[in-house]
Tab-separated table of C-alpha atoms and ligand atoms in Angstrom:
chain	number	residue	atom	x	y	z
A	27	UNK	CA	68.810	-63.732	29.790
A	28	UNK	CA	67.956	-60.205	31.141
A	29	UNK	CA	67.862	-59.753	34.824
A	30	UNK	CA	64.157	-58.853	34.792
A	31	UNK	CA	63.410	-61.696	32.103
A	32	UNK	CA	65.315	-64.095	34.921
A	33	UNK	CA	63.146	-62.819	37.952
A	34	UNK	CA	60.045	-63.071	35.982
A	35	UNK	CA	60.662	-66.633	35.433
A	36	UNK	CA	61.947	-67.226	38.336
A	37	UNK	CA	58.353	-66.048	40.043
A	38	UNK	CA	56.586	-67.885	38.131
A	39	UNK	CA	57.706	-70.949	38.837
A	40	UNK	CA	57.712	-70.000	42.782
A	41	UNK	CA	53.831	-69.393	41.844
A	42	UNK	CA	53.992	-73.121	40.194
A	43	UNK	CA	55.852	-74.790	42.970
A	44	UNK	CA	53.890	-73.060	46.164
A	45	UNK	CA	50.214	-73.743	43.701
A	46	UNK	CA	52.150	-77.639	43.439
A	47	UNK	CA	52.918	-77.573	47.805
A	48	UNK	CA	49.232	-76.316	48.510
A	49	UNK	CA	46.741	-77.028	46.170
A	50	UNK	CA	48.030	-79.983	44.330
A	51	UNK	CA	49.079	-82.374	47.257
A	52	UNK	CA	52.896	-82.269	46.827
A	53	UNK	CA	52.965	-82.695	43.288
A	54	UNK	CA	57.059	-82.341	42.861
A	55	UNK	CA	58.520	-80.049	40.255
A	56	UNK	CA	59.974	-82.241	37.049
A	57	UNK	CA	63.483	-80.450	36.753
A	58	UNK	CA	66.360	-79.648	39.545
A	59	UNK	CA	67.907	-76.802	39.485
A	60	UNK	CA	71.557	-78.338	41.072
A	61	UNK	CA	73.784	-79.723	38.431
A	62	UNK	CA	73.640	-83.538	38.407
A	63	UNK	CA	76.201	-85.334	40.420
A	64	UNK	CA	78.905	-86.531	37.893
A	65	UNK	CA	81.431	-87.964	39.870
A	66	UNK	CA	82.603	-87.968	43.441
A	67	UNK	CA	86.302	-86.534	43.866
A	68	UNK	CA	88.414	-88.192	46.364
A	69	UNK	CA	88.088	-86.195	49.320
A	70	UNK	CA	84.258	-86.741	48.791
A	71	UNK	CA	84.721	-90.540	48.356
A	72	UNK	CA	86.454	-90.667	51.726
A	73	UNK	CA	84.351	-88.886	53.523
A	74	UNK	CA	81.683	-91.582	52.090
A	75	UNK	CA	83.415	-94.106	53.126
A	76	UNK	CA	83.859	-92.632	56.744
A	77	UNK	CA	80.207	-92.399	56.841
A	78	UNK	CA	79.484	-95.687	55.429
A	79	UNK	CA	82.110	-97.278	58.484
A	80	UNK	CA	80.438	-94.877	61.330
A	81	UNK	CA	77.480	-96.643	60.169
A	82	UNK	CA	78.505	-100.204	59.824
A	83	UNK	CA	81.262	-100.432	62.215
A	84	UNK	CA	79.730	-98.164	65.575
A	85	UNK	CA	75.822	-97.584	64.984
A	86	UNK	CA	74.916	-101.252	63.919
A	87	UNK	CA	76.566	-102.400	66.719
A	88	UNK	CA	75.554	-99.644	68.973
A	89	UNK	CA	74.145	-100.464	73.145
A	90	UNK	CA	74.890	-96.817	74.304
A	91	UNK	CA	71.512	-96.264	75.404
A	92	UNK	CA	68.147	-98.667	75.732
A	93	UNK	CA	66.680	-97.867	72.398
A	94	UNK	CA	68.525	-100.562	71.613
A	95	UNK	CA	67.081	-103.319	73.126
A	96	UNK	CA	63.910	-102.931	70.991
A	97	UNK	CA	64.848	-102.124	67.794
A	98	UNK	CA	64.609	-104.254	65.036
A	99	UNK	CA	67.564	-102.310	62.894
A	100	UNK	CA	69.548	-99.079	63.205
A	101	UNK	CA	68.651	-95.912	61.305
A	102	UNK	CA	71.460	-94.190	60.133
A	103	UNK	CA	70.675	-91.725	57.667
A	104	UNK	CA	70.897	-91.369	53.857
A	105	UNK	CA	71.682	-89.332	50.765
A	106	UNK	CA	74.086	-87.270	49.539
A	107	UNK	CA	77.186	-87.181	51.474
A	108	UNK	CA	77.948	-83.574	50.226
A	109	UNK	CA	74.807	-82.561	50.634
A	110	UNK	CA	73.763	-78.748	50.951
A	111	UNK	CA	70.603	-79.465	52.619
A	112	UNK	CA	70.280	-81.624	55.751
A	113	UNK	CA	66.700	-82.733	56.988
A	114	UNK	CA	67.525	-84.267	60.827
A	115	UNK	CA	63.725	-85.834	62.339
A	116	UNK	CA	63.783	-87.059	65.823
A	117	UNK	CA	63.930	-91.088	65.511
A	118	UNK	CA	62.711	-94.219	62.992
A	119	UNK	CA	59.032	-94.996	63.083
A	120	UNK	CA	57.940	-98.288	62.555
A	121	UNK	CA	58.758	-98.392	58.678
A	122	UNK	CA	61.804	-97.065	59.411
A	123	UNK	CA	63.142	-99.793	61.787
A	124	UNK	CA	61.921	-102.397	59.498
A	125	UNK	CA	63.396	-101.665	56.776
A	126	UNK	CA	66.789	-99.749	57.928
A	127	UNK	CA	65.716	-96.353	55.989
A	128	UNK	CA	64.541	-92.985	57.428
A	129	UNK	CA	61.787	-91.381	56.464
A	130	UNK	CA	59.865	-94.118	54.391
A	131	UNK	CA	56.733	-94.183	56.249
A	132	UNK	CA	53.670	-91.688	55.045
A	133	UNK	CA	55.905	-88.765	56.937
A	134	UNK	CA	58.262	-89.864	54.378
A	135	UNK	CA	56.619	-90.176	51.418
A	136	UNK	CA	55.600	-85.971	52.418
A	137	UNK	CA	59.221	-85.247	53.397
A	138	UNK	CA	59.817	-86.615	49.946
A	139	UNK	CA	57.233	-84.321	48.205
A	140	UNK	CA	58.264	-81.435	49.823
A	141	UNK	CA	61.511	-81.910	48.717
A	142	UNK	CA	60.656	-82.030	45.098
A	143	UNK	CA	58.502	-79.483	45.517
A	144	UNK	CA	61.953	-77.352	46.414
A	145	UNK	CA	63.133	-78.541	42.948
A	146	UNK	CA	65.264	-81.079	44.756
A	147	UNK	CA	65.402	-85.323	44.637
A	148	UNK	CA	65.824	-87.224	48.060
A	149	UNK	CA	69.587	-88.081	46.869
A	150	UNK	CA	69.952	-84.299	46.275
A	151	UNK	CA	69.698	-83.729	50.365
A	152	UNK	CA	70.315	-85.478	53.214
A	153	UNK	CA	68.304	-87.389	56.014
A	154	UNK	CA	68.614	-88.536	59.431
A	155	UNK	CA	67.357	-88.453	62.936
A	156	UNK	CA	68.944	-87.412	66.569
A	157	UNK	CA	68.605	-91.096	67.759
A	158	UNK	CA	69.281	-93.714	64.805
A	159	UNK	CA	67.187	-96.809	67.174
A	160	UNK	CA	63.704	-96.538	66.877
A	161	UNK	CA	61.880	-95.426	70.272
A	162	UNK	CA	59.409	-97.665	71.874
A	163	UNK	CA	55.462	-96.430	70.504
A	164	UNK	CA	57.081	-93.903	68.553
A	165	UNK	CA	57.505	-91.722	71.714
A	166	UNK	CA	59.712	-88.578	71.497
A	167	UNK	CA	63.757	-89.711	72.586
A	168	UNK	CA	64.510	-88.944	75.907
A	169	UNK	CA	67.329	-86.407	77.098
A	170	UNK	CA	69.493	-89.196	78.115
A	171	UNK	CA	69.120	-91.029	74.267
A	172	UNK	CA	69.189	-87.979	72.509
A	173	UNK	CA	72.784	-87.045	74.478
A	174	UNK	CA	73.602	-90.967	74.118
A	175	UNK	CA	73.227	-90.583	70.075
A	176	UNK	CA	74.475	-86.864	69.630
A	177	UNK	CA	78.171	-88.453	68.852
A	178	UNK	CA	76.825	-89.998	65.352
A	179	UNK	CA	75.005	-87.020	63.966
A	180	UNK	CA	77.544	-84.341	65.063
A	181	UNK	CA	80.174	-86.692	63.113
A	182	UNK	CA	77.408	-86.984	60.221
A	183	UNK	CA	77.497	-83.262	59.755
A	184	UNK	CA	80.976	-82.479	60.239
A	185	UNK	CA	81.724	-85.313	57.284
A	186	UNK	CA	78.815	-84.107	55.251
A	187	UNK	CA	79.506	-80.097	56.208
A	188	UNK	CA	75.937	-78.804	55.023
A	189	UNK	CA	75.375	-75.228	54.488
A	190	UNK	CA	71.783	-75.072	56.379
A	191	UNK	CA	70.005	-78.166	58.482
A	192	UNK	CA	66.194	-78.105	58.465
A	193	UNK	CA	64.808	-79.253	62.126
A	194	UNK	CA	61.356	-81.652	61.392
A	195	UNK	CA	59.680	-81.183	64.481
A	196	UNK	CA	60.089	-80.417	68.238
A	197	UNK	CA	62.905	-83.187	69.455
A	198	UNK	CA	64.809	-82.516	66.779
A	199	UNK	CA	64.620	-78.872	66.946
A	200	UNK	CA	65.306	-78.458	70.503
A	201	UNK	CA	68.040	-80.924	70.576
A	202	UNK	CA	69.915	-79.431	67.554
A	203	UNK	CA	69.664	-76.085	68.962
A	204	UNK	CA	69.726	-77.202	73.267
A	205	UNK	CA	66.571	-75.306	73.647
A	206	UNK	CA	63.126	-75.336	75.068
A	207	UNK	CA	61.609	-72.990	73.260
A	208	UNK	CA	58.623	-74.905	70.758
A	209	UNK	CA	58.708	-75.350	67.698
A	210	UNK	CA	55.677	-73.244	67.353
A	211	UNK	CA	57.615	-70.064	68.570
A	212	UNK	CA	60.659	-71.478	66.481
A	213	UNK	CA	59.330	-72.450	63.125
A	214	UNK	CA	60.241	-70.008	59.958
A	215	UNK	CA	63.171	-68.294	62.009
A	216	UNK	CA	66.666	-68.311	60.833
A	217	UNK	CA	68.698	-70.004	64.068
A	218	UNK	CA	72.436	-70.636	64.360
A	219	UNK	CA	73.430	-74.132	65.223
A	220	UNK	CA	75.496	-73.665	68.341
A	221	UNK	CA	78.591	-75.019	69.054
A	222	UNK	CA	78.066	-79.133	69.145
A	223	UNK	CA	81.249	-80.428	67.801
A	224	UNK	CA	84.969	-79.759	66.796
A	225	UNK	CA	84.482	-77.115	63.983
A	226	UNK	CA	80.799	-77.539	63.730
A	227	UNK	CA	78.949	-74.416	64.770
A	228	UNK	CA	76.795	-71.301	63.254
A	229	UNK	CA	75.034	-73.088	60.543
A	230	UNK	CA	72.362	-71.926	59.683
A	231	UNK	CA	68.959	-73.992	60.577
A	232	UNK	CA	65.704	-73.879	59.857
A	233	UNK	CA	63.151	-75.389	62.081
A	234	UNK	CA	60.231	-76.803	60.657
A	235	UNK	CA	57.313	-78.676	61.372
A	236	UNK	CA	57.096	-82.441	61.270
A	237	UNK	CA	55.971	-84.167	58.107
A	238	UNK	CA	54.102	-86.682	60.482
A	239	UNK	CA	52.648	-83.145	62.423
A	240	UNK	CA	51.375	-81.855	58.940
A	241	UNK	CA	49.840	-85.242	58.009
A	242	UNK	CA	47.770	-84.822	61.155
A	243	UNK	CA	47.246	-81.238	60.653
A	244	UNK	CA	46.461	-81.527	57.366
A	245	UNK	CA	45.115	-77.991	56.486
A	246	UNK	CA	46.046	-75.191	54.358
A	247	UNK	CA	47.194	-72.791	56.809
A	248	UNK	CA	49.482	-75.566	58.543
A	249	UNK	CA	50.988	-76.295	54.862
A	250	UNK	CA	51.399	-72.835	54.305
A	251	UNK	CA	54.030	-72.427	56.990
A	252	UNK	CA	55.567	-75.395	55.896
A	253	UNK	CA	56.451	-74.358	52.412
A	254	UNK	CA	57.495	-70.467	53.622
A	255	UNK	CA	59.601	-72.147	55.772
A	256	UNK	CA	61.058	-74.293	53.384
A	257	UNK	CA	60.965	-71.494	50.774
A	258	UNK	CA	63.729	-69.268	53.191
A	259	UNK	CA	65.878	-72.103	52.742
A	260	UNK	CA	65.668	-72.247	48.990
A	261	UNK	CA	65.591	-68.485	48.840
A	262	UNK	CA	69.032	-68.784	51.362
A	263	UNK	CA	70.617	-71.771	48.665
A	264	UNK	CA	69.659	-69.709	45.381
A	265	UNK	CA	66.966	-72.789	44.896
A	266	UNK	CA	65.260	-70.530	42.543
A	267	UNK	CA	65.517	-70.740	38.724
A	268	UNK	CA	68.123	-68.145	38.304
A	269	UNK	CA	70.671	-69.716	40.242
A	270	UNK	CA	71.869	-72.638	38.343
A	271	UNK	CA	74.280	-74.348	40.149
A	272	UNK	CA	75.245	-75.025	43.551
A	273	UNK	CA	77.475	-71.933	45.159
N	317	LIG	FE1	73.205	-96.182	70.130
N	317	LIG	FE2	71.851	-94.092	69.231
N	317	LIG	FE3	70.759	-96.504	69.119
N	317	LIG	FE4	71.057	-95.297	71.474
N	317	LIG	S1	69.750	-94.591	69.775
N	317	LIG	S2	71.561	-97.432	70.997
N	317	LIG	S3	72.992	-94.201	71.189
N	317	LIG	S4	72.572	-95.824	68.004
């Protein structure tokens, strides 16, 4: 394929996917540009399984701050443990600390959307919050529960080793990045994940704003920032037709 055939192609299916974000409700895209995963090699198995036991063996269990008095389940996170793409939301909802799963909720189901619409399945990327207990009324996590919870996700990442996070929202955003600037000043600007754990800094992240936000704000110039933020990160993982496999 030429190179001008390739970026012809490769607009128009930007032009498909953005028409698919704004004017067609989140319609995904049918195909995914990564290659399929075939088969996890060892050092991805046991990095897995380390997940799996930080999960099972120190978050179920977890009383290292009061969110746990109140929740029904932990959240832990899901998806693909080698992952390129990280989504990290601020805490489980209601659905979420029913059932044990982030992001299920109607947030979800958009998170989900937008997703596909970046040519990508849920199992493609991977999801969790900065506190894995659900917060009382679906308030924002304190300092204190945020700091309390920080262990679990910097050890998420550092198994998982993403090459960009995406923040969903303020919390998440400000505690990634220990900030208070807003996410409104934030939002579409490249930031550099500073230095949170042994061997996990300068990643590049890309705050957002919160599915649940856009529900409420559900208007075109709201969804437009959405998907150009979301369309530097595929631009920054060759999501686009002509790249074909992950780098
Ligand atoms: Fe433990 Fe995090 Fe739940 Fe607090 S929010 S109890 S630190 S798992």
């Amino acid at each position: 394929m030429s190179e001008e055939f390739g970026k012809l192609i490769s607009t128009a299916r930007q032009i498909l996917a953005a028409d698919e974000l704004l004017c067609r409700d989140f319609i995904p895209r049918k195909e995914n540009p990564l290659p399929q995963f075939a088969g996890a090699s060892p050092a991805l198995e046991e990095r897995a399984r380390m997940l799996e036991a930080i999960d099972l063996e120190e978050v179920k269990g977890c009383t290292r701050c009061g969110l746990c008095e109140a929740r029904t389940q932990t959240v832990f996170g899901e998806g693909d443990p080698d992952a390129d793409l990280v989504f990290v939301g601020e805490g489980p909802g209601q659905q979420e600390d029913r059932t044990g799963r982030p992001f299920v909720g109607r947030a979800g189901e958009l998170l989900t959307r937008m997703i596909q619409a970046m040519g990508l399945r849920r199992e493609d990327v991977y999801i969790t919050n900065i506190v894995k207990c659900r917060p009382p009324g679906n308030r924002a996590p304190l300092a204190d529960e945020a700091d309390a919870c920080k262990d679990y996700l910097v050890r998420q990442l550092q198994l998982i080793c993403p090459k960009v996070i995406v923040t969903l929202g303020n919390p998440a955003t400000q505690n990634i990045l220990s900030t208070r600037v807003g996410i409104t000043k934030l939002r579409g600007q490249w930031q550099q994940l500073p230095l949170i754990g042994e061997d996990l800094g300068g990643l590049p992240v890309m705050p957002t704003f919160h599915p649940a936000f856009v529900l409420r704000q559900y208007n075109d110039p709201t969804r437009r920032k959405v998907w150009a933020d979301l369309q530097k990160v595929m631009e920054f993982l060759g999501l686009e037709p002509s790249a074909e496999s992950k780098a």
